XYZ file of C-alpha atoms in Angstrom:
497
model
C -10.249 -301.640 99.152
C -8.866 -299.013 97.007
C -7.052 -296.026 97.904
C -9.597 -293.449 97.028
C -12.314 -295.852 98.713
C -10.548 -295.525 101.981
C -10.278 -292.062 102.108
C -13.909 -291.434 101.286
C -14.663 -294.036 103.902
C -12.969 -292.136 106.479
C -14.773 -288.614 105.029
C -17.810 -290.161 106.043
C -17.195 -291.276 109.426
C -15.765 -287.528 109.746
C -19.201 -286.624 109.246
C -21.289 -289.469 111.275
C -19.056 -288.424 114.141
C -20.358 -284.597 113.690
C -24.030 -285.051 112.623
C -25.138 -288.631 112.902
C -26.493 -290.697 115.798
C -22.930 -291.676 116.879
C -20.971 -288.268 116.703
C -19.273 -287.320 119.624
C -21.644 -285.653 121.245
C -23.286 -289.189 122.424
C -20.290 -290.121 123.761
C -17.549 -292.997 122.453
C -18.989 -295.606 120.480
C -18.503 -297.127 117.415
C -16.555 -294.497 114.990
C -15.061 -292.966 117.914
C -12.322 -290.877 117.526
C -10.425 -291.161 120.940
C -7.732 -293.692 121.483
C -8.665 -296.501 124.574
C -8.402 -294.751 127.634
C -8.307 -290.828 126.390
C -10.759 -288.592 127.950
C -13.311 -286.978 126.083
C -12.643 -283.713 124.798
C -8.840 -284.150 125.326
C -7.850 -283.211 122.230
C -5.183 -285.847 121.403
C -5.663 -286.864 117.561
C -4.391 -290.681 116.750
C -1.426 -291.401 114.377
C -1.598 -290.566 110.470
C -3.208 -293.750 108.721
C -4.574 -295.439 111.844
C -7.717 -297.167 111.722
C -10.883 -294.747 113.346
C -13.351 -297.538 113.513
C -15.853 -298.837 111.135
C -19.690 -298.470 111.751
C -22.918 -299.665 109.369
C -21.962 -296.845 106.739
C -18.559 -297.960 105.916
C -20.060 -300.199 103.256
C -19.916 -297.382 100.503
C -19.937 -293.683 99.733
C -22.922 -291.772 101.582
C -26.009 -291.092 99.002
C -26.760 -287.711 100.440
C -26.808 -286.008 103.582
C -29.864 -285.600 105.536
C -28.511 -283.773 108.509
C -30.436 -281.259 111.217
C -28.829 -278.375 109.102
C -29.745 -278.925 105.525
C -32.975 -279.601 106.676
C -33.265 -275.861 108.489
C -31.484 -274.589 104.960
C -34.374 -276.246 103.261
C -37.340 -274.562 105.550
C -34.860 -271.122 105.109
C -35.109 -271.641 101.121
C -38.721 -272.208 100.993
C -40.097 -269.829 103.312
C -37.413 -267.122 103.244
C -36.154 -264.168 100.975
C -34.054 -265.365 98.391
C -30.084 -266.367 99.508
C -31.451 -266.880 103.224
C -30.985 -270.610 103.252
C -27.523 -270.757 101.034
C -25.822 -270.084 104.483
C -22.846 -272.407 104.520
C -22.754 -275.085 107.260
C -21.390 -274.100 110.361
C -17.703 -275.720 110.295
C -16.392 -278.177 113.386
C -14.126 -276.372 116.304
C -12.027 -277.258 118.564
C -14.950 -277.084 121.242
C -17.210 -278.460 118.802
C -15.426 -281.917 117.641
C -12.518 -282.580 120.205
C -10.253 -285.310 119.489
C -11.606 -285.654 116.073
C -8.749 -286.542 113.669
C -8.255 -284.483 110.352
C -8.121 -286.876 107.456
C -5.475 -287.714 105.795
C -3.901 -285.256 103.367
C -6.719 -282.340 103.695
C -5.562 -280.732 107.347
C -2.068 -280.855 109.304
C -2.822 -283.441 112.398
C -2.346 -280.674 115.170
C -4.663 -278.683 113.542
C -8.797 -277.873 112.479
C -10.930 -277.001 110.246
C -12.118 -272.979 110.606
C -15.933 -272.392 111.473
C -17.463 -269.567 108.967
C -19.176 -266.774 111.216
C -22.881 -266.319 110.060
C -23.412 -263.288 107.623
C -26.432 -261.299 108.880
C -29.448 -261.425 107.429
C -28.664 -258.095 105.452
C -25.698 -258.674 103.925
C -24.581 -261.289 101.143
C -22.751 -264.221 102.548
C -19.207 -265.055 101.588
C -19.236 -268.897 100.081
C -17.099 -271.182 102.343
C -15.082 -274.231 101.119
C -17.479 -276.872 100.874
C -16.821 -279.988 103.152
C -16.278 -283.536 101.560
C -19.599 -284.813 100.656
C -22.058 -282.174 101.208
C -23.308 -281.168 97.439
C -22.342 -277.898 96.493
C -24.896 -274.986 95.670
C -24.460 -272.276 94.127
C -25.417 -268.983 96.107
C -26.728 -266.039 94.805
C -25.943 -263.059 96.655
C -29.368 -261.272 98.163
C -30.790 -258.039 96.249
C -29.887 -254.996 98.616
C -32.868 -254.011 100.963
C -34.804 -250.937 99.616
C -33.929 -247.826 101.047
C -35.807 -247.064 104.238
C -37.629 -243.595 104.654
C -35.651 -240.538 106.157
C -36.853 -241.014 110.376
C -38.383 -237.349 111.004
C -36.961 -235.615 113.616
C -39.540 -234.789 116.509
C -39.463 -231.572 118.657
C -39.402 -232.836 122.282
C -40.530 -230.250 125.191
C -42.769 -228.019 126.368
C -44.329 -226.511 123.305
C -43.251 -228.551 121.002
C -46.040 -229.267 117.967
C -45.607 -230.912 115.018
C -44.954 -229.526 111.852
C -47.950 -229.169 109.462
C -47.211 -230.416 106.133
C -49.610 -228.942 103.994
C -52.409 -226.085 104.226
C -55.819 -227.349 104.005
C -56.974 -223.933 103.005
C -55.407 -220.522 101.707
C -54.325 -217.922 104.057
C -56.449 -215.448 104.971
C -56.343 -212.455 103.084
C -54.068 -209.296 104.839
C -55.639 -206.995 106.755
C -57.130 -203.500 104.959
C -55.278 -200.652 105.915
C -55.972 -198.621 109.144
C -57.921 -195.197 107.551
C -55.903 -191.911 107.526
C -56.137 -190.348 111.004
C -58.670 -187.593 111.414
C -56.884 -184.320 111.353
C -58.250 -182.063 114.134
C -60.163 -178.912 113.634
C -58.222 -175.756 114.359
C -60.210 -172.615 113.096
C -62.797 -172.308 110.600
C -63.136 -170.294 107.994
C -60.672 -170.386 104.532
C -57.843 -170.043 105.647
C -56.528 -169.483 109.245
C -56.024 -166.445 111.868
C -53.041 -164.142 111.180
C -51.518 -165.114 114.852
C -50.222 -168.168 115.683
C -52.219 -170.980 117.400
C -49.649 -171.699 120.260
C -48.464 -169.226 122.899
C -45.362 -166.523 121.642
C -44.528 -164.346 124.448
C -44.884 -164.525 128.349
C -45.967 -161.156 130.037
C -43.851 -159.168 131.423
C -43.009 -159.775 135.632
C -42.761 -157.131 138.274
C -40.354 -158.910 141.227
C -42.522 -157.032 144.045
C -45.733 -158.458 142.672
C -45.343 -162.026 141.366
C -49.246 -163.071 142.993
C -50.713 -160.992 139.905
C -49.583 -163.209 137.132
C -51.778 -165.336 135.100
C -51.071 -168.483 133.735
C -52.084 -168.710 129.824
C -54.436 -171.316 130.647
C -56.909 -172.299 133.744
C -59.142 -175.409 133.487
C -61.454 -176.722 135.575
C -63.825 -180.113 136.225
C -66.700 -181.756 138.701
C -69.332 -183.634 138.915
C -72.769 -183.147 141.288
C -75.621 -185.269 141.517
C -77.325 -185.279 137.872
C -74.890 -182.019 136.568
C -71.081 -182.507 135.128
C -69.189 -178.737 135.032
C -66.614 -178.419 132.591
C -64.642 -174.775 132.714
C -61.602 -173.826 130.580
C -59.943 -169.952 130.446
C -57.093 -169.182 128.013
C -55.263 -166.280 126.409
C -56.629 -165.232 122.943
C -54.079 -165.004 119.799
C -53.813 -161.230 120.351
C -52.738 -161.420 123.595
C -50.476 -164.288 123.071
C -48.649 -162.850 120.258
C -48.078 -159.305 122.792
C -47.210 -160.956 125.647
C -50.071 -159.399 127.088
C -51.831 -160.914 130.161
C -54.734 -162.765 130.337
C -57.774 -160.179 131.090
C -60.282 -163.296 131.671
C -60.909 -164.659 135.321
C -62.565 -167.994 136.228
C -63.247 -168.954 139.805
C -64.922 -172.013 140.554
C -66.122 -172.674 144.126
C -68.414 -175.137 146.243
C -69.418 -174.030 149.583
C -71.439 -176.710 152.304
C -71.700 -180.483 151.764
C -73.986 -183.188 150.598
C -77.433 -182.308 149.031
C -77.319 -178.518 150.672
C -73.741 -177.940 148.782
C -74.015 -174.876 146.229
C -71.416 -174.117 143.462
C -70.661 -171.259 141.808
C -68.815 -170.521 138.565
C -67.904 -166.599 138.193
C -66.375 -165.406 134.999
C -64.996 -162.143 134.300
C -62.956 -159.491 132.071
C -61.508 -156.853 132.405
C -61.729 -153.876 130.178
C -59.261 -153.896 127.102
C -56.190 -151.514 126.910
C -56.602 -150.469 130.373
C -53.729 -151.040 133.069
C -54.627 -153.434 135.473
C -57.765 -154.515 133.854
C -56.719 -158.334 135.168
C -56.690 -157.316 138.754
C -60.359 -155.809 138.359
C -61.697 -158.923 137.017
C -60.317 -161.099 139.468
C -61.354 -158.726 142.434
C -64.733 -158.714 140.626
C -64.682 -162.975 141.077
C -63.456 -162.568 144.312
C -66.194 -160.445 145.927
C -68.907 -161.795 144.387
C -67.633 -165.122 145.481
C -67.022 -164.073 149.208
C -70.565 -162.854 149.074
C -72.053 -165.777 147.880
C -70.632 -167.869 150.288
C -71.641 -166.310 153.057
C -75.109 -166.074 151.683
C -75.046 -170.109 150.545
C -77.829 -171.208 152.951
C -80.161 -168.904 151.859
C -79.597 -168.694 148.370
C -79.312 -172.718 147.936
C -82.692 -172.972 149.846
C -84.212 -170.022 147.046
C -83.158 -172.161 144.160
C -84.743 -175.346 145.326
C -88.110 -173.728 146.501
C -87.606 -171.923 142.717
C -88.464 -168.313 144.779
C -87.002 -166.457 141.620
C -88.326 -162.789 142.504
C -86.466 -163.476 145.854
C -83.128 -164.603 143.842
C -83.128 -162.111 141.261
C -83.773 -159.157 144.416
C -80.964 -161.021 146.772
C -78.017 -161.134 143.705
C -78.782 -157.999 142.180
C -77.842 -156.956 145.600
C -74.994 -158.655 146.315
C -73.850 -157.967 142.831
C -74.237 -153.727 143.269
C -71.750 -154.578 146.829
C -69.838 -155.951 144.565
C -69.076 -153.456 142.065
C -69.150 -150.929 144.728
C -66.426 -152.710 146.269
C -64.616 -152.147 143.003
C -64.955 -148.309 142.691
C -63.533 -147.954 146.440
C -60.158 -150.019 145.069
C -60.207 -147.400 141.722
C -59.930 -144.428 144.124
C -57.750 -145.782 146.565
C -55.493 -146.296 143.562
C -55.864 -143.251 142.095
C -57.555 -143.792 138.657
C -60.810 -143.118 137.640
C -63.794 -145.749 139.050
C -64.853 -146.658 135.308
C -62.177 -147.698 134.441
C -60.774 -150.637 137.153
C -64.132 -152.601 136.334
C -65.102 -156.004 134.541
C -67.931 -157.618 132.753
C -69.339 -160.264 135.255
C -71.234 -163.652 134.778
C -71.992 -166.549 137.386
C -73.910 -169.271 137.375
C -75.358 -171.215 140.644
C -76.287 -174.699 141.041
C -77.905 -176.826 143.724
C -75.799 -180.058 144.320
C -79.145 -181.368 145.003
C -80.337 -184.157 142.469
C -83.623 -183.730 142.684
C -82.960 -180.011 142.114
C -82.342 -179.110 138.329
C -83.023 -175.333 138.374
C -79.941 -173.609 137.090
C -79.906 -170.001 138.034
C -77.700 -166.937 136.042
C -76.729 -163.568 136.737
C -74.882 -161.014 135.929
C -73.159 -157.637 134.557
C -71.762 -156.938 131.175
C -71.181 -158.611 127.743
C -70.686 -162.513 127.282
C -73.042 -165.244 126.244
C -75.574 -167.423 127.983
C -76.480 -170.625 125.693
C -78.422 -173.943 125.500
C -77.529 -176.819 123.672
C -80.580 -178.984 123.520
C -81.299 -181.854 120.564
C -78.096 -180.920 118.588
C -78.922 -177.118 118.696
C -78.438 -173.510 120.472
C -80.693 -171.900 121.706
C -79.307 -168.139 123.247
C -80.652 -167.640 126.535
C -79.366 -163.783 127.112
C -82.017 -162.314 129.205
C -83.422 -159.150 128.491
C -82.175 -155.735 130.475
C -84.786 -154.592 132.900
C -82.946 -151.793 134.756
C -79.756 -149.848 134.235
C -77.868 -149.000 136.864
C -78.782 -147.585 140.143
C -76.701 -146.758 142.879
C -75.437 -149.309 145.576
C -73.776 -148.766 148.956
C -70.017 -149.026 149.571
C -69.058 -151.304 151.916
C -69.984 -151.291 155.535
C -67.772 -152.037 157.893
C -70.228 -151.915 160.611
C -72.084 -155.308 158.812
C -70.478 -158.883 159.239
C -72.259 -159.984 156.600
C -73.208 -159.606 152.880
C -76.863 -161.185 153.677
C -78.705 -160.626 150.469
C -81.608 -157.773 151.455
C -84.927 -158.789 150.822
C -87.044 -156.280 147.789
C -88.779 -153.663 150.144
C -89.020 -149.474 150.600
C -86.700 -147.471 151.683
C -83.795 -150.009 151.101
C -81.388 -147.634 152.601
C -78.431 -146.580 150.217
C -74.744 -145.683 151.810
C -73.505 -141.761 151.715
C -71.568 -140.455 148.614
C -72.586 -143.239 146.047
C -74.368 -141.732 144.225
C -71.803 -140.094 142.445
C -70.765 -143.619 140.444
C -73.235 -145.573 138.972
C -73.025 -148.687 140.626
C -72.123 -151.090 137.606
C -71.266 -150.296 134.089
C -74.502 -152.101 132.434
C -77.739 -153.685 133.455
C -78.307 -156.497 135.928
C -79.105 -159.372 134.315
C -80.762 -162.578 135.540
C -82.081 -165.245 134.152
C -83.365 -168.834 135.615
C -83.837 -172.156 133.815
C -85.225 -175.451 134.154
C -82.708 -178.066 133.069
C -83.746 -180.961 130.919
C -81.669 -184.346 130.716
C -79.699 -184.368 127.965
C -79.125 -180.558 128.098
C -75.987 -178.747 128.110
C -75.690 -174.835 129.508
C -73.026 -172.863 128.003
C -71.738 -169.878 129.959
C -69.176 -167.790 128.227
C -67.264 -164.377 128.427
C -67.666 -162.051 124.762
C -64.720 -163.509 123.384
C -66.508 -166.951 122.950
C -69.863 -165.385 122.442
C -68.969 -163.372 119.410
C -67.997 -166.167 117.135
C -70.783 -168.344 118.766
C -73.597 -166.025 117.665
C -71.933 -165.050 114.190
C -69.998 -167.596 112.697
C -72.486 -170.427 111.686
C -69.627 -173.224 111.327
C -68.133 -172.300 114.416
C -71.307 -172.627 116.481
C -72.282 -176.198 114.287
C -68.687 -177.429 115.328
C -69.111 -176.884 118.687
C -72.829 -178.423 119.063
C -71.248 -181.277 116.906
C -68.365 -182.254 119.657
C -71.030 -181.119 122.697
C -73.832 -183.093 122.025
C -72.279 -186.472 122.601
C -73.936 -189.162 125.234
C -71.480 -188.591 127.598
C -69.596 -185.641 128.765
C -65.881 -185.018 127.329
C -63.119 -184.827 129.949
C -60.966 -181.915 130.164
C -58.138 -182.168 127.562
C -61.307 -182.798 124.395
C -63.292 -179.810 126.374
C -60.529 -177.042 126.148
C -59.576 -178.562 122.179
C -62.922 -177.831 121.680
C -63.276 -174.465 123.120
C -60.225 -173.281 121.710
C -61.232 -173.542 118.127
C -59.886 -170.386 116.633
C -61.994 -168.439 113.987
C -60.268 -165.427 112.000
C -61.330 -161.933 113.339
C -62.292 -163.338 116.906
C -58.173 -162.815 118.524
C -59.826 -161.927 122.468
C -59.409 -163.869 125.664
C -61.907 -166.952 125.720
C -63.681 -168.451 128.546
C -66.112 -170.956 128.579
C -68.392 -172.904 131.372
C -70.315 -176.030 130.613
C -72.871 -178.054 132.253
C -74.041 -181.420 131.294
C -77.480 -182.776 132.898
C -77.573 -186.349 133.332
């Protein structure tokens, strides 16, 4: 046998011992590559040139290898992406093929073959050296995968939604613009008042009498049964812009409880450019106040039995005490009795519900009015007497008890001299609808009430609303200013439910 046909014999047997029937791994046998007497595994390789054994294939060169491996490369070329099954073999190690002898000329004796690490799937393998007698293949490196999509980041925690990607429909259309806000009514007329609208100068203070001043403002609120009250009292612009004090008095009272309660509103003023006109009209609310209320029983049992002759004889009464009351406090002053005297209007109402008769009296100028279906109606009764004389005070009586129409009603001594009140009695008794509204008012309301037609629209306008306005839109209301009309204002509403 020939040189070169030795060394390809022993190539083979190389390979029978790795891959065939009688490799290693069954054990020694023919081929094996252990000397006589060598364990298995022990890595001792025989002498250069000595014989390895002979099996069945030592007859000639092997045709072609049909090992477990190039059949898996097959399967990983025909069912695979393209390059997957050009893998080189794996090569023998030391654990693999112990004792296995290097042939001659290719691989120092004390040494083996290297084993190529698999390339992954995703990258292109590096060729190997290709062992004797496996048929080299060219490999074609694997196209690079395609690039993968970006991974969206997702929003973990509480609250977290995801993002949307695309509006199915447009965005609604801004909001229109809130309207201009409504400027509020201050005066009527062209153009306004000469005085300002807000309070100038304070009134002047004596340090011995600090109980007689009067704030610039007084405003007042309740609710009865079926009847809300409503009562504000300011300064006008004249007196503001003097520093003059109010001349206007309000007194609001309630005297009982429950359905026999009866309230009355007094409103007075004092006569203009006359010193200590604001004492007179609150001593004028003060009297007629203390006489009501000690006459409450009676009087709150007249209104709901509607006795009206009885009423109208009993306050006229009580009203002359009154103002006879005030002449004593003129002399005991010193100044003359018409003077220290006031313009006086009340109004009494039952806290009863089923009682809706609203009664009026009264001395002097002012207004009485009735809003009813979005208009006034002026309820100013008529003068039926004018003036006779009333009694001063007497100090022998505990009470005020209003005395009952009949002759000889006696008359106290030196009264005659005065007339007992400046104008008629007045007196006047209504019926109260739901829905109305009863305005009671002192002149400087009054006057622009009965002659300025805007003023009076304005007012019926922001009063004839389903439910009664609280205190703050009631006084904005009363104090709309009209040029010419510069006096003290106060005004008295009730609302029937």
């Amino acid at each position: 046998m020939s040189e070169q046909g030795a060394r390809r014999g022993q190539e083979d047997d190389w390979w029978r011992q790795l891959y065939g029937e009688d490799g290693a791994e069954g054990g020694a046998g023919a081929g094996g590559g252990g000397a006589a007497g060598d364990p298995a595994g022990s890595g001792a390789a025989p002498a250069a040139g000595a014989p390895t054994g002979a099996g069945p294939a030592d007859a000639g060169p092997a045709e072609a290898s049909d090992t477990l491996d190039e059949r898996v490369a097959s399967v990983l070329r025909t069912v695979g992406p393209p390059g997957w099954g050009d893998r080189p073999p794996p090569q023998p190690t030391p654990a693999d093929a112990p004792d296995r002898a290097a042939p001659a000329g290719d691989a120092p004796p004390d040494e083996t073959p290297p084993r190529a690490a698999p390339a992954p799937p995703d990258e292109t393998p590096t060729p190997g050296p290709v062992p004797p007698g496996e048929p080299s293949a060219r490999r074609v490196p694997s196209p690079p995968p395609p690039p993968s999509e970006p991974i969206p980041l997702k929003a973990t925690g509480p609250g977290a939604r995801p993002r949307d990607v695309a509006r199915t429909a447009p965005p609604p259309p801004p909001p229109p613009p809130p309207p201009p806000p409504v400027q509020a009514v201050t005066y009527i007329g062209d153009r306004p008042p000469t005085y300002e609208a807000e309070p100038a100068a304070l009134p002047a203070a004596d340090p011995a009498a600090l109980d007689e001043l009067v704030p610039d403002t007084a405003l007042e609120g309740a609710q009865y049964g079926s009847l809300t009250l409503r009562a504000a009292s300011q300064r006008g612009d004249s007196a503001r812009y003097r520093g003059d004090v109010r001349r206007d008095a309000l007194l609001t009272a309630r005297f009982g409880a429950g359905r026999h309660a009866l309230i009355l509103v007094a409103v007075a003023t004092g006569r203009p450019a006359v010193e200590g006109a604001h004492r007179a009209a609150r001593d004028a609310c003060g009297w007629i106040g203390g006489a009501v209320g000690r006459s409450y029983t009676q009087l709150a049992e007249d209104i709901r039995a509607d006795r009206r002759g009885d009423l109208k004889a009993g306050l006229q009464r009580l009203t002359d005490r009154s103002y006879g009351k005030l002449r004593a406090r003129a002399l005991e002053r010193g100044g003359p009795p018409e003077q220290y005297t006031a313009a006086l209007r009340c109004l009494l109402l039952s806290a009863d519900p089923d009682c809706r008769t609203r009664v009026f009296f009264g001395v002097g100028a002012g207004g009485l009015f009735r809003l009813r279906d979005g208009a006034w109606t002026d309820l100013e009764p008529v003068a039926t007497d004018h003036g006779t004389p009333a009694p001063l005070p007497d100090p022998t009586r505990a009470t005020d008890a209003p005395a009952r129409p009949g002759p000889g009603l006696p008359h106290g001594p030196g009264t005659a001299e005065y007339p007992a009140r400046p104008e008629p009695f007045l007196f006047h008794a209504a019926f109260a609808r739901p829905g109305d509204a009863l305005l009671l008012c002192s002149a400087g309301l009054a006057e622009p009430l009965r002659q300025e037609p805007a003023f009076a629209a304005h007012l019926a306008d922001r009063w004839s609303t389903p439910e009664p306005p609280g205190l703050v839109p009631f006084l904005a209301t009363a104090q709309l200013r009209a040029k010419g009309h510069a006096k003290d204002r106060t005004a008295v509403a009730v609302w029937e439910a």
